[in-house]
Amino acid sequence: MKLQQLRYIAEVVKHNLNVSATAENLYTSQPGISKQVRMLEDELGIQIFGRSGKHLTHVTPAGQQVIDIANDILGKVESIKKVSEEYTQPDQGELNIATTDTQARYALPPIIKDFIKRYPKVNLHMHQGTPSQISEQAARGDADFAIATEAMHLYSDLIMLPCYHWNRSIVVTKDHPLAKRTSLTIEDLAHHPLVTYVFGFDKASEIEKAFNRANLDPRVVFSATSADVLKTYVRLGLGVGVIATMAVDPVADSDLVTIDASHLFGHSTTKIGFRRGSFLRSYMYDFMYHFAPHLTREVVEKAVALRDQQLIDQMFEDIDLPVR
C-alpha cells in the first residue's frame, strides 16, 4: 500500500469518480491512476469502486470506509508538513477560508485586511458557497476554516466554535406600505411576499421557526445567498426583504427603509470550524482571535481537547458573545 494510491482514491472521489478529471488535476495519466487503484484493490481483496465497463459508477460500502481512513491519513500527512513549516517558515504559508457571501462581504473584510497586513507572506484564499459546499470543502481539507451559521448538522466532522450572534432586519422601499411602521409582527410579514436567504439551508432556520410558532406560512417569492442580490430585488418592488442586519449599509442603502426585526426572530450564531486532528499554525490561531477575541489559543486548545461537540457547546454557554 502506497501513500500515492490513497491520494488517488481520495482525489477520484473529489472529482465525482471522473478518472480523466482526476488525472488532469494531478498532472498524471488516466491509465496510471486506474492501474494504481486496481493494485490497491487487489492488495486489499475488496472493490473500492463499483464499475460499469471502464467507468467508475459508485463507491462500495467497504470502499467508503477505506476512503474515510485514507482522508484521515492524508490529513495527518498534511499536518506533518504544517508542523515543519511552523518551525522553518513561521510567517509563511496558506490560509483557505470557506464561508457564505454575507460573511465574506460584511463580517470579514476588516479582519482580512488586518491579517494580510500582519502576515504579508501568507497566501489567503476565500471560497464562497452554500452551507453544504462550505462543509464539504472543510471536510475534504480544501479549506482550513469554515465560517457559517446555518445547517450546523452538515459540520459534524468539524470542531465548531461560536464567534458572534446576529439578527435580521426588514428592508423595504420608501413607498412600501410597511415603510412608515416602526415595529412589525409576523402577521404583518405574512401579508406580503418576502425576499430572503435561500430556504432549505436549514429547515430549523430562525425565520421558519418564527412563522411556525404563529402557525403561518411565509410567502417567499425570491431567495438568494447574497444580501446584495436580495436588496436589488427589494428595490425592484418584488417583496419585503429579510436580511442580516450587518448587511444593511446606512449610506449605500439610504434609498431603503430598514426596520429592526430582532424581536421577531431568534438570534443566529456564526461559528468557525476546522477538521478534527488538523494542525493549526500560529497565524491560524491569530486569525481566530482577531475574528472572535474570546477565541484565544488557550480557549481553542481547551475546546479541541474535549473532542465531543456537545461538550464544546456547553463550554461556551456562559460566554457573552458579541452581537453584530
Short mmCIF file of C-alpha atoms in Angstrom, two decimals, residues 169-195 211 219 234 237-242 255-261 263-265:
data_model
loop_
_atom_site.label_atom_id
_atom_site.label_comp_id
_atom_site.label_asym_id
_atom_site.label_seq_id
_atom_site.Cartn_x
_atom_site.Cartn_y
_atom_site.Cartn_z
CA SER A 169 -33.75 43.46 9.70
CA ILE A 170 -36.62 44.17 7.34
CA VAL A 171 -35.84 46.32 4.30
CA VAL A 172 -38.49 47.86 2.06
CA THR A 173 -38.71 50.67 -0.46
CA LYS A 174 -39.78 54.09 0.81
CA ASP A 175 -43.17 53.82 -0.90
CA HIS A 176 -43.96 50.38 0.55
CA PRO A 177 -47.00 50.07 2.89
CA LEU A 178 -44.70 48.95 5.74
CA ALA A 179 -42.24 51.82 5.29
CA LYS A 180 -43.91 54.05 7.90
CA ARG A 181 -44.11 51.29 10.52
CA THR A 182 -41.57 51.36 13.36
CA SER A 183 -42.42 47.87 14.60
CA LEU A 184 -43.72 44.80 12.81
CA THR A 185 -45.33 41.48 13.67
CA ILE A 186 -45.05 38.11 11.99
CA GLU A 187 -48.65 38.59 10.88
CA ASP A 188 -47.62 41.78 9.11
CA LEU A 189 -44.93 39.93 7.18
CA ALA A 190 -47.29 37.07 6.33
CA HIS A 191 -49.42 39.50 4.31
CA HIS A 192 -46.56 40.40 1.97
CA PRO A 193 -44.29 38.49 -0.42
CA LEU A 194 -40.82 38.01 1.06
CA VAL A 195 -37.34 38.24 -0.39
CA PHE A 211 -43.60 31.59 11.21
CA ARG A 219 -44.64 33.57 1.15
CA VAL A 234 -36.38 44.67 -2.96
CA GLY A 237 -40.53 46.02 -5.74
CA LEU A 238 -40.51 42.23 -5.71
CA GLY A 239 -41.17 41.96 -1.98
CA VAL A 240 -40.17 42.66 1.62
CA GLY A 241 -36.51 41.88 2.33
CA VAL A 242 -35.50 39.88 5.38
CA ASP A 255 -32.85 54.61 -0.52
CA LEU A 256 -34.38 51.78 1.54
CA VAL A 257 -36.22 51.83 4.85
CA THR A 258 -34.78 49.50 7.49
CA ILE A 259 -36.94 48.14 10.32
CA ASP A 260 -35.49 46.16 13.22
CA ALA A 261 -36.70 42.54 13.33
CA HIS A 263 -37.98 40.84 18.28
CA LEU A 264 -39.42 38.61 15.55
CA PHE A 265 -36.61 36.14 15.05
#
